[in-house]
Structures are given as structure tokens and as C-alpha cells.
XYZ file of C-alpha atoms in Angstrom:
411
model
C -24.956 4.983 -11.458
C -23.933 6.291 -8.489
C -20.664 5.942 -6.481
C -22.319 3.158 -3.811
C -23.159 1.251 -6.744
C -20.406 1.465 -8.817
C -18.094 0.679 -5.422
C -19.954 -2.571 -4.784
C -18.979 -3.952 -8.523
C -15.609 -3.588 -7.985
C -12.888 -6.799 -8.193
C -9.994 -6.894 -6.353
C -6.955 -6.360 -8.626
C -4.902 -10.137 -8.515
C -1.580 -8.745 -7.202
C -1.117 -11.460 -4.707
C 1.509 -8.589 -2.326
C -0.974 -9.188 1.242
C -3.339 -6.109 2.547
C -2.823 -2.448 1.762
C -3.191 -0.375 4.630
C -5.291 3.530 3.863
C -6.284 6.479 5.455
C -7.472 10.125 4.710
C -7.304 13.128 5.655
C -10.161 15.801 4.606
C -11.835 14.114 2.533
C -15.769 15.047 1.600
C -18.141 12.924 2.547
C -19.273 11.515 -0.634
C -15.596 10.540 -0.878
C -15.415 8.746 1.953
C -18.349 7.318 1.648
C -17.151 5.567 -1.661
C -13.304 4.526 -0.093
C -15.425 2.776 2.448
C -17.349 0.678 0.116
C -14.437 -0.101 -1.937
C -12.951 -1.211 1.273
C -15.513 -3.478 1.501
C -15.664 -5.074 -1.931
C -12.003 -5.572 -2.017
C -10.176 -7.928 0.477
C -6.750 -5.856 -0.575
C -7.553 -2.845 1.263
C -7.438 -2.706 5.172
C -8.837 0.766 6.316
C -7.543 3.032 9.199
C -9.954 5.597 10.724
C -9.741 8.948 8.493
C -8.822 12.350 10.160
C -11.337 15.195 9.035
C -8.815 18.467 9.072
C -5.407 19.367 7.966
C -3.516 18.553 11.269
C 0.333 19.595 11.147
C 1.662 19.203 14.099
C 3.088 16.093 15.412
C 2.863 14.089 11.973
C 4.838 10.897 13.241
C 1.916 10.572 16.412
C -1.094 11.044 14.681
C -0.078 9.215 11.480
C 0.735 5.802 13.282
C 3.642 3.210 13.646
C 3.582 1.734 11.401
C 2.414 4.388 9.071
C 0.074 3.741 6.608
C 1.039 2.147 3.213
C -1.544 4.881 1.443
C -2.646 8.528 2.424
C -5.661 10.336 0.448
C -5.015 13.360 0.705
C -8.126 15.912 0.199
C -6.776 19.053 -2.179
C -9.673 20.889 -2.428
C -10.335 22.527 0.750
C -6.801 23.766 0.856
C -4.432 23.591 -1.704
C -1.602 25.120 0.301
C -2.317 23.161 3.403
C -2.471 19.869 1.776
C 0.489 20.801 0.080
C 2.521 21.691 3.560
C 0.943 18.299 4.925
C 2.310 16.289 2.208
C 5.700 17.442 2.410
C 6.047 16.722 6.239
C 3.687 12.838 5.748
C 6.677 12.397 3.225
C 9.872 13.512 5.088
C 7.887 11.688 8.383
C 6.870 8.378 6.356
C 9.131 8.216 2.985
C 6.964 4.507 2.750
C 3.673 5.669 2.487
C 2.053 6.687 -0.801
C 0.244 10.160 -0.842
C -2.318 10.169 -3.264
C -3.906 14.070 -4.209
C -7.460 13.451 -4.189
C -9.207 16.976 -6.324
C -11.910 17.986 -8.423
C -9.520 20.435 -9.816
C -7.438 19.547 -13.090
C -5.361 22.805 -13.531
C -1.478 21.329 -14.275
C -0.127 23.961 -11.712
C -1.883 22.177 -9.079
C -0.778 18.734 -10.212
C 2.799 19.483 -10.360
C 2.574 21.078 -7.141
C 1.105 17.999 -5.943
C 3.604 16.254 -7.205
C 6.717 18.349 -5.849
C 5.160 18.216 -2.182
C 5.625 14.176 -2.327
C 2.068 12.882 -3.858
C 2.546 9.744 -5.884
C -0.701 10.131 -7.444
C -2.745 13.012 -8.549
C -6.750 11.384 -8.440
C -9.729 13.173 -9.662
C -13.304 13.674 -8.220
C -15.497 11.436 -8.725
C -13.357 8.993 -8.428
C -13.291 6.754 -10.976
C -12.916 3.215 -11.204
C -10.820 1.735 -12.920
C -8.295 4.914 -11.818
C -8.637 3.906 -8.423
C -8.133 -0.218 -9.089
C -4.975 0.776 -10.741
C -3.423 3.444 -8.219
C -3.703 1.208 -5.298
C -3.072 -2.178 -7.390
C 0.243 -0.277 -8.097
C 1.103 0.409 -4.848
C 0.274 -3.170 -4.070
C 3.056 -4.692 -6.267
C 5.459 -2.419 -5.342
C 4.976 -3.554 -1.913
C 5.960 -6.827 -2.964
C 8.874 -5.971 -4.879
C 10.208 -3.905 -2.438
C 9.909 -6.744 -0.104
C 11.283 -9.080 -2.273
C 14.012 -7.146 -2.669
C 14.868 -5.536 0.585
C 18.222 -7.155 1.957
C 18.069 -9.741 -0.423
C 21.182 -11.838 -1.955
C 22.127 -12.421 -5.384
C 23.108 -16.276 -5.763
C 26.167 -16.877 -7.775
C 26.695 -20.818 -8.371
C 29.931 -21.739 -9.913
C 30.445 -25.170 -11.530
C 33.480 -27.151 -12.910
C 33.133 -28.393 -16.291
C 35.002 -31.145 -14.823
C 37.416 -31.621 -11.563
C 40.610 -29.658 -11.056
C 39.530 -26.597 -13.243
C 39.843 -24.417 -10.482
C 36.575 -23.545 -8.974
C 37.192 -23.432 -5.758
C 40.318 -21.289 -5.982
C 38.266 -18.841 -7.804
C 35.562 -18.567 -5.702
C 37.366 -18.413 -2.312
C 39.555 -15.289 -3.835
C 36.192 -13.957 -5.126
C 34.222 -14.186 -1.709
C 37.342 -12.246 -0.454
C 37.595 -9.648 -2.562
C 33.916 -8.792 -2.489
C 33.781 -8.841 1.384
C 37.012 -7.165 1.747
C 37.440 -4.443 -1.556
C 33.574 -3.797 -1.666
C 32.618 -4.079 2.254
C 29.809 -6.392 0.629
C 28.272 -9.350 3.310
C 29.301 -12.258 1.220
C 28.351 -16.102 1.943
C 30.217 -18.884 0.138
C 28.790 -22.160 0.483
C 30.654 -25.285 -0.244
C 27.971 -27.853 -1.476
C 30.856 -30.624 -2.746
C 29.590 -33.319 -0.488
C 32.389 -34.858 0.304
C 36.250 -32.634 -0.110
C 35.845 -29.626 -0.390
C 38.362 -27.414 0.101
C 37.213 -23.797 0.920
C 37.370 -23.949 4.227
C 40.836 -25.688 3.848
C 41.893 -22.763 1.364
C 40.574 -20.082 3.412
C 42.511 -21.792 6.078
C 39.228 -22.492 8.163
C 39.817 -25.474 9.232
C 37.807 -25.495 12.803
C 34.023 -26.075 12.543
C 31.604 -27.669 14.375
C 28.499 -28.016 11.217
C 28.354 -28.264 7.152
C 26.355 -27.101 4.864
C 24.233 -30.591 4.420
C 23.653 -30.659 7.908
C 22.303 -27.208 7.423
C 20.378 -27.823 4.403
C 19.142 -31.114 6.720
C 18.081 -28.918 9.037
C 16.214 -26.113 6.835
C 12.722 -26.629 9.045
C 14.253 -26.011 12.292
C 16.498 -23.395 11.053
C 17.048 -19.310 12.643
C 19.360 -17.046 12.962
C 20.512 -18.062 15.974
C 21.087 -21.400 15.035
C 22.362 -20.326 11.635
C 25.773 -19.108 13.467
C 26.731 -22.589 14.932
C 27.211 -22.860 10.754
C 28.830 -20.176 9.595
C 32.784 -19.556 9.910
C 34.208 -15.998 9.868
C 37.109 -15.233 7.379
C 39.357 -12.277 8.846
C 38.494 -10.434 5.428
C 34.350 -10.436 6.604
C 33.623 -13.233 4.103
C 31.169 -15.815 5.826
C 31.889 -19.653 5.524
C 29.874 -22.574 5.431
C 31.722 -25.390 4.763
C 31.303 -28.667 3.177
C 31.549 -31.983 5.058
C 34.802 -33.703 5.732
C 35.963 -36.240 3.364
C 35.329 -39.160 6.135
C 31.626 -37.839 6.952
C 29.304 -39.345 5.063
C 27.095 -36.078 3.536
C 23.443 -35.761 4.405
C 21.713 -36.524 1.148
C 19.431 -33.623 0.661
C 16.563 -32.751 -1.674
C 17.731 -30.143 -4.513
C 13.997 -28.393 -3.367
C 15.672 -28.523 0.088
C 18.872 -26.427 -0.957
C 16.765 -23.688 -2.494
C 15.028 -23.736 0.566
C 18.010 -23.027 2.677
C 19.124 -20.207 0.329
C 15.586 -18.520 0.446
C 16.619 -18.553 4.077
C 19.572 -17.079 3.687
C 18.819 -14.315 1.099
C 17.939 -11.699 3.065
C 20.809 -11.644 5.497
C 23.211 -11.232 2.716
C 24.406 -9.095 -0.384
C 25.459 -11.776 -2.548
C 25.428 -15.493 -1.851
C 28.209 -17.588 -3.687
C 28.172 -21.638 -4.107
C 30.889 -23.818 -5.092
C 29.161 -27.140 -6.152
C 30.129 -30.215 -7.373
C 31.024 -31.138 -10.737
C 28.308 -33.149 -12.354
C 24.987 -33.245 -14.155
C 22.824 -33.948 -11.331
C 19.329 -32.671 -10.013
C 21.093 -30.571 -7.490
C 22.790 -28.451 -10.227
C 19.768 -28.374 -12.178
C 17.949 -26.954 -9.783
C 21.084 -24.442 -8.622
C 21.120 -23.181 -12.463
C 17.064 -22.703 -12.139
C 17.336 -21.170 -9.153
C 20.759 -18.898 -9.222
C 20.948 -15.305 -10.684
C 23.862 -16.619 -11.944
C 25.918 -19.172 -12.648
C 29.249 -19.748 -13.940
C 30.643 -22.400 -15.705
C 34.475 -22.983 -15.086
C 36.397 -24.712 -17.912
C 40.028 -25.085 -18.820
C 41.793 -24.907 -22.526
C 41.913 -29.027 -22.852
C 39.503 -30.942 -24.825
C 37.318 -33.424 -22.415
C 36.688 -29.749 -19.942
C 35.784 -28.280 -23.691
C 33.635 -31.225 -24.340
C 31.235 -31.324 -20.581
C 30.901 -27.263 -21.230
C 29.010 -28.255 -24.200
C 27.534 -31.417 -22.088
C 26.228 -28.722 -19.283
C 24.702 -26.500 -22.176
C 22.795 -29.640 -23.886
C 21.441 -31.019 -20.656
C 20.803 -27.718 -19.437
C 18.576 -27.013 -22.508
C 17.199 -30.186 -22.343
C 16.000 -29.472 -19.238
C 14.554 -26.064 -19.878
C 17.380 -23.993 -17.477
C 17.195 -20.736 -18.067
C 20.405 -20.176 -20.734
C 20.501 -16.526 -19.974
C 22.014 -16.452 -16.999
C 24.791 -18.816 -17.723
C 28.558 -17.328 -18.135
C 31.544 -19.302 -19.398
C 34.969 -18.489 -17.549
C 38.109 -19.825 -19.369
C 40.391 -20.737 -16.107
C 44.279 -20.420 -16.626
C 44.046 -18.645 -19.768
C 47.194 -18.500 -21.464
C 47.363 -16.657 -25.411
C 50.022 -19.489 -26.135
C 47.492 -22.237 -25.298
C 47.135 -24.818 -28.608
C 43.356 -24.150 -27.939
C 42.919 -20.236 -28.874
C 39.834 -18.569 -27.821
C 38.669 -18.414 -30.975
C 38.276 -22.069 -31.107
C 37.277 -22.917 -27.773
C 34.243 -20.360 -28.550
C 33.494 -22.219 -31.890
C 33.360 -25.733 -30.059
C 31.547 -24.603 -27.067
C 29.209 -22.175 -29.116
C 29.157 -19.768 -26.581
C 31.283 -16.182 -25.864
C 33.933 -16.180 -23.421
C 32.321 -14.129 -20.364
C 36.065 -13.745 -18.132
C 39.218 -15.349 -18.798
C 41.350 -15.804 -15.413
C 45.250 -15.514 -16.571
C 47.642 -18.934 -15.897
C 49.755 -17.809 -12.981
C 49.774 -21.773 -11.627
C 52.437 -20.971 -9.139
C 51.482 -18.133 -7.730
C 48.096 -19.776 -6.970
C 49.634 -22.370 -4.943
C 51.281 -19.381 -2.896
C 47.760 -17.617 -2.483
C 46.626 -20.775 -1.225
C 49.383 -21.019 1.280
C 50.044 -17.783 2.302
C 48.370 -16.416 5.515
C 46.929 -13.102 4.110
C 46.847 -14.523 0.380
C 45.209 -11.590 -1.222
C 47.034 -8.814 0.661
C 50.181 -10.279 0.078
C 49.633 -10.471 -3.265
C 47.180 -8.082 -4.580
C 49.576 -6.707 -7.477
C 49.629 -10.242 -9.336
C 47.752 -10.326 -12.423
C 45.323 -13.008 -11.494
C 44.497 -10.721 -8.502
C 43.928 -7.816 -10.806
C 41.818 -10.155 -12.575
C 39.569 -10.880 -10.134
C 39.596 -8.073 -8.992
C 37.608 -6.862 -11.960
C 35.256 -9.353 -12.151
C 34.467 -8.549 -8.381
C 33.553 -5.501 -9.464
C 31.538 -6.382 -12.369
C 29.671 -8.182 -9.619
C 29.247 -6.103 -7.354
C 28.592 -3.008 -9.560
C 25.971 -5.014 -10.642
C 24.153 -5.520 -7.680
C 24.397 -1.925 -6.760
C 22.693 -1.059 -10.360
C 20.165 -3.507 -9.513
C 19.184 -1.972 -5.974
C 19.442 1.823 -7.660
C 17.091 0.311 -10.422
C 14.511 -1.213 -7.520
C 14.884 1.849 -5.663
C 14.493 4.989 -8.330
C 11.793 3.717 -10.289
C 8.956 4.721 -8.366
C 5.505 3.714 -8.138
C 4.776 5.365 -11.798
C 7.591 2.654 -12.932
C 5.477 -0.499 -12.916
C 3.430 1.481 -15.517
C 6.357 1.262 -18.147
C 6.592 -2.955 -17.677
């Protein structure tokens, strides 16, 4: 069968990541001939006029903005040509994917291939299920990598029940991130009706809330975006909940997710201080989040709705994973030791936030509440988990970034 045919029977791989833009340089006609008739047969690829010679000079010009998303690169007219070429297409265009395109299957010449910036070393005739694969590769990655270019990490925080401290927590959180880690930090404040982060953070002057904004999700840019958001002097971003005389938008939990797949991108990590409750709208936070953290105290009824959040969770198929238990105002002399308050709940004990009630109450008064008192313990505290956090999202974007095309091979 030859290489018109076998073109022509080709399926487009399902990857569902939009069009994948190619060129060539040098390639033989026979080739060609075959990428075009791929082209054809698969609705994927989106082809760019080839260029017949080695051309070095002016890479960025002849190459295109933007460049292409995949290069086939001929390596059998001139090995140390194509090898030059692919060194300045990569330093030019680090996004586009050089594939080696030879008859040749020497390992010198496929490491050297390699080194000069070739993701993929392809041989002549091409073959098909080869070529399916290389460019169905580079078609996920392009999703991934635009899934997770500037994209947030949501951290929802719950009270097993009221006055456990959630809000406390995650205002000194937000802080810490923003401030310690230079991170771009959002903290919603989903309570519909007093919340206090704004009030803690001592923002007190706003003109929107965060159910008007989630009413608003269809009309919603950036511009309009910042007549919602208040700016805490340590770079943590605000948007506040409704005052306790407003009557809250009611919203659609579908509608919430909506507004954070809005505001993913514009942020490092995203942090929401809901309600206490078994409702839809923390169902669909705990579905939704990356993580989500469950904030109980050392007395029996908080005890008892930690275990009520885990059953109805289950129930409802949440994912359990990414569920964390933080014992608030820990104190070793507490009647309830860890021990047992891990036996009732069934669960570890992810972070335990030390009992300093009094100094709290200063945080929340003072002007500069962190700087004035970042060598308390329950700073220190925090000041670890911040990091955890953060540390994590840093592994997360060297893990998206280092694995390279070859990576989606080991999934």
C-alpha cells in the first residue's frame, strides 16, 4: 500500500485540545506529499506552507507569529544543517515541537537530534500509527499547558460548625501567601449574609460582593471584575461577602464554579471562606476545589458535623481525597486528645493551629496584624502551612513544566 493510500485511512486521534498548526522544512517530496494527505484526513492538523531549504537567517521572520505548534524537520539532506536550524527554531520558538524527520537510524544521529531541541526523532516512510501518536501528543500537551498556564488552585475552607475560626484562618492565610510568598492570592467570602473578612482585613469600603459577582458571571471581564475586588496593603485581593442587611443574591452552585473558572487564570491560588452547612453550594465547592479544608474545634457537636460533612460528602460521591481536617485552637491539655478526636472523626489530623485566643483578637485589631506579630506561635503556624501551600503549587507548575512531550507517554 502506498503512502496516499495509507494517508487517506487515517482517524483523527480524539484529543479534543483544538487544531495543531505544521510546517516543514526540506522535506522530499514523497514526504510531503503524504503530510498533505494526512492533513486532509484529519481535522486536527491545520497546515502552513513548507519551506524547501535550510534557511538560517532571520528564524523569528520566516517562521511566523505565531510560530507554528509543529516543525518537520528534514535530516537527511543535511545532518549538520538541520541540526544548526533546530537549535536556533528552539531558542527562537521554545513552543513549537521539532520533529527529526530521517531515513537514517544510527543512535549518534538521534541523540544529536535530540540535543539540538527535536522532540521527536521520526523515520522514513513514515509510519502510521508513529505519526498519529507524535502529533496526538503534542495535541494534549497543548491542552494541558493551556489548562494550566496562569491558572489558580482553589482552596475552600469550611466550618464544621460556626465560631471555629474559619475566617480568622483564612484572612491570615491569604496574607501570608500574598505577602511571604509574593503569590496573587484571591479570598472570596461566599457567607451570604456576615461575613467578616473584609471586616477583619479591615476593608470595610466596597461598592460590590461576591453574589452580585457570581449574579453577574455572563456579563463579567476584567474590567468589570475590579469594581469587585478590594486591595489588602499586603497584595492579597478581596471580594467580600454581602452586608448583613443586604439580602444575598441567591445563586446557582453551577454559577459559582462558573465565576471561579473566570477567575482562575488571573490568579495563583484562589481561597473561599464559605458558609457552614451541608448545602448544594458546598457540595459543589468540595467537587470543584483542589482542596478543601475542614475547620473543627476539640468539642463534641464540631467533632460530630466533621463526621456529618464526611458521610454526606460520601454520600454524594465528593471526591474524599482532597479533603484535609484542621484541628483549630489546638491545645495538648484539651479533654479531647488528638488521638481521640482522630478515632471519632476517622480521619488524620492534616494541621493543628495552636490556642493563642487572645492574641487572635489582637491580630484582628491591630493595623498591620501579621507584621506586628509575626513571632507568635499561631503566626509561625501558619506560616508553615502557607508554605506547604504554596510549595505545592510551585511543585505542581515544575511538574507541568519539566515533563515534556515524551511525559504523556509514562500516564
Amino acid at each position: 500500500m502506498n503512502l496516499m493510500k495509507k494517508a487517506n485511512q487515517f482517524s483523527p486521534p480524539r484529543v479534543g485540545a483544538g487544531p495543531v498548526s505544521l510546517t516543514s522544512i526540506g522535506l522530499d517530496d514523497e514526504t510531503w506529499e503524504f503530510v498533505k494527505r494526512f492533513a486532509e484526513s484529519v481535522p486536527m492538523v491545520r497546515l502552513r506552507p513548507p519551506l524547501p531549504t535550510y534557511h538560517q537567517e532571520d528564524v523569528p521572520g520566516w517562521i511566523g507569529n505565531p510560530p507554528p505548534d509543529i516543525c518537520l524537520l528534514d535530516f537527511d539532506k543535511n545532518p549538520s544543517n538541520a541540526s544548526i536550524l533546530a537549535e536556533r527554531i528552539h531558542a527562537s520558538a521554545p513552543e513549537t515541537f521539532i520533529f527529526a524527520i530521517s531515513s537514517e537510524t544510527q543512535s549518534e544521529l538521534i541523540i544529536e537530534a535530540m540535543r539540538s531541541g527535536c522532540s521527536e526523532y521520526l523515520r522514513k516512510p513514515l509510519g502510521r500509527e508513529e505519526f498519529l501518536n507524535s502529533l496526538a501528543r503534542v495535541s494534549v500537551r497543548k491542552k494541558e499547558e493551556k489548562k494550566a498556564a496562569h491558572t489558580a488552585e482553589v482552596l475552600t475552607f469550611i466550618g464544621a460548625k460556626g465560631g471555629c475560626g474559619v475566617t480568622t484562618l483564612v484572612t491570615l492565610l491569604g496574607t501570608l501567601m500574598a505577602k511571604d510568598h509574593s503569590k496573587r492570592v484571591l479570598l472570596i467570602d461566599l457567607h451570604p449574609d456576615f461575613g467578616d473578612a473584609g471586616l477583619y482585613l479591615r476593608l470595610t469600603k466596597y461598592r460590590h460582593h461576591s453574589f452580585e459577582l457570581v449574579a453577574n458571571i455572563d456579563r463579567l471581564d476584567t474590567e468589570f471584575l475590579q469594581s469587585f475586588v478590594v486591595h489588602h496593603a499586603s497584595g492579597l485581593d478581596v471580594i467580600p461577602a454581602p452586608e448583613g442587611q443586604e439580602t444575598a443574591h441567591e445563586v446557582l452552585p453551577a454559577d459559582i464554579v462558573k465565576a471561579l473558572e473566570f477567575l482562575r487564570p488571573l490568579y495563583d491560588l484562589i481561597l473561599v471562606d464559605s458558609a457552614v452547612g451541608l448545602t448544594e453550594r458546598n457540595l459543589e465547592l468540595v467537587r470543584y476545589s483542589d482542596q478543601v479544608f475542614i475547620v473543627t474545634v476539640a468539642e463534641v457537636s464540631a467533632l460530630r458535623n466533621v463526621v456529618r460533612h464526611l458521610e454526606y460528602f460520601g454520600v454524594k460521591q465528593a471526591r474524599q481525597e482532597t479533603i484535609r481536617i484542621v484541628l483549630n485552637r489546638h491545645n495538648r491539655r484539651d479533654p479531647i486528645s488528638e488521638a481521640d478526636i482522630e478515632k471519632a472523626i476517622r480521619r488524620k489530623i492534616f494541621w493543628k493551629v495552636p490556642n493563642q485566643y487572645s492574641q487572635v483578637v489582637k491580630l484582628i485589631n491591630s493595623e498591620n496584624s501579621v507584621l506586628n506579630f509575626s513571632n507568635t506561635e499561631i503566626i509561625r503556624s501558619l506560616q508553615q502551612w502557607a508554605g506547604m501551600i504554596t510549595n505545592r503549587r510551585v511543585r505542581l507548575e515544575g511538574k507541568k513544566d519539566t515533563n515534556g512531550i515524551f511525559g504523556f507517554l509514562n500516564r
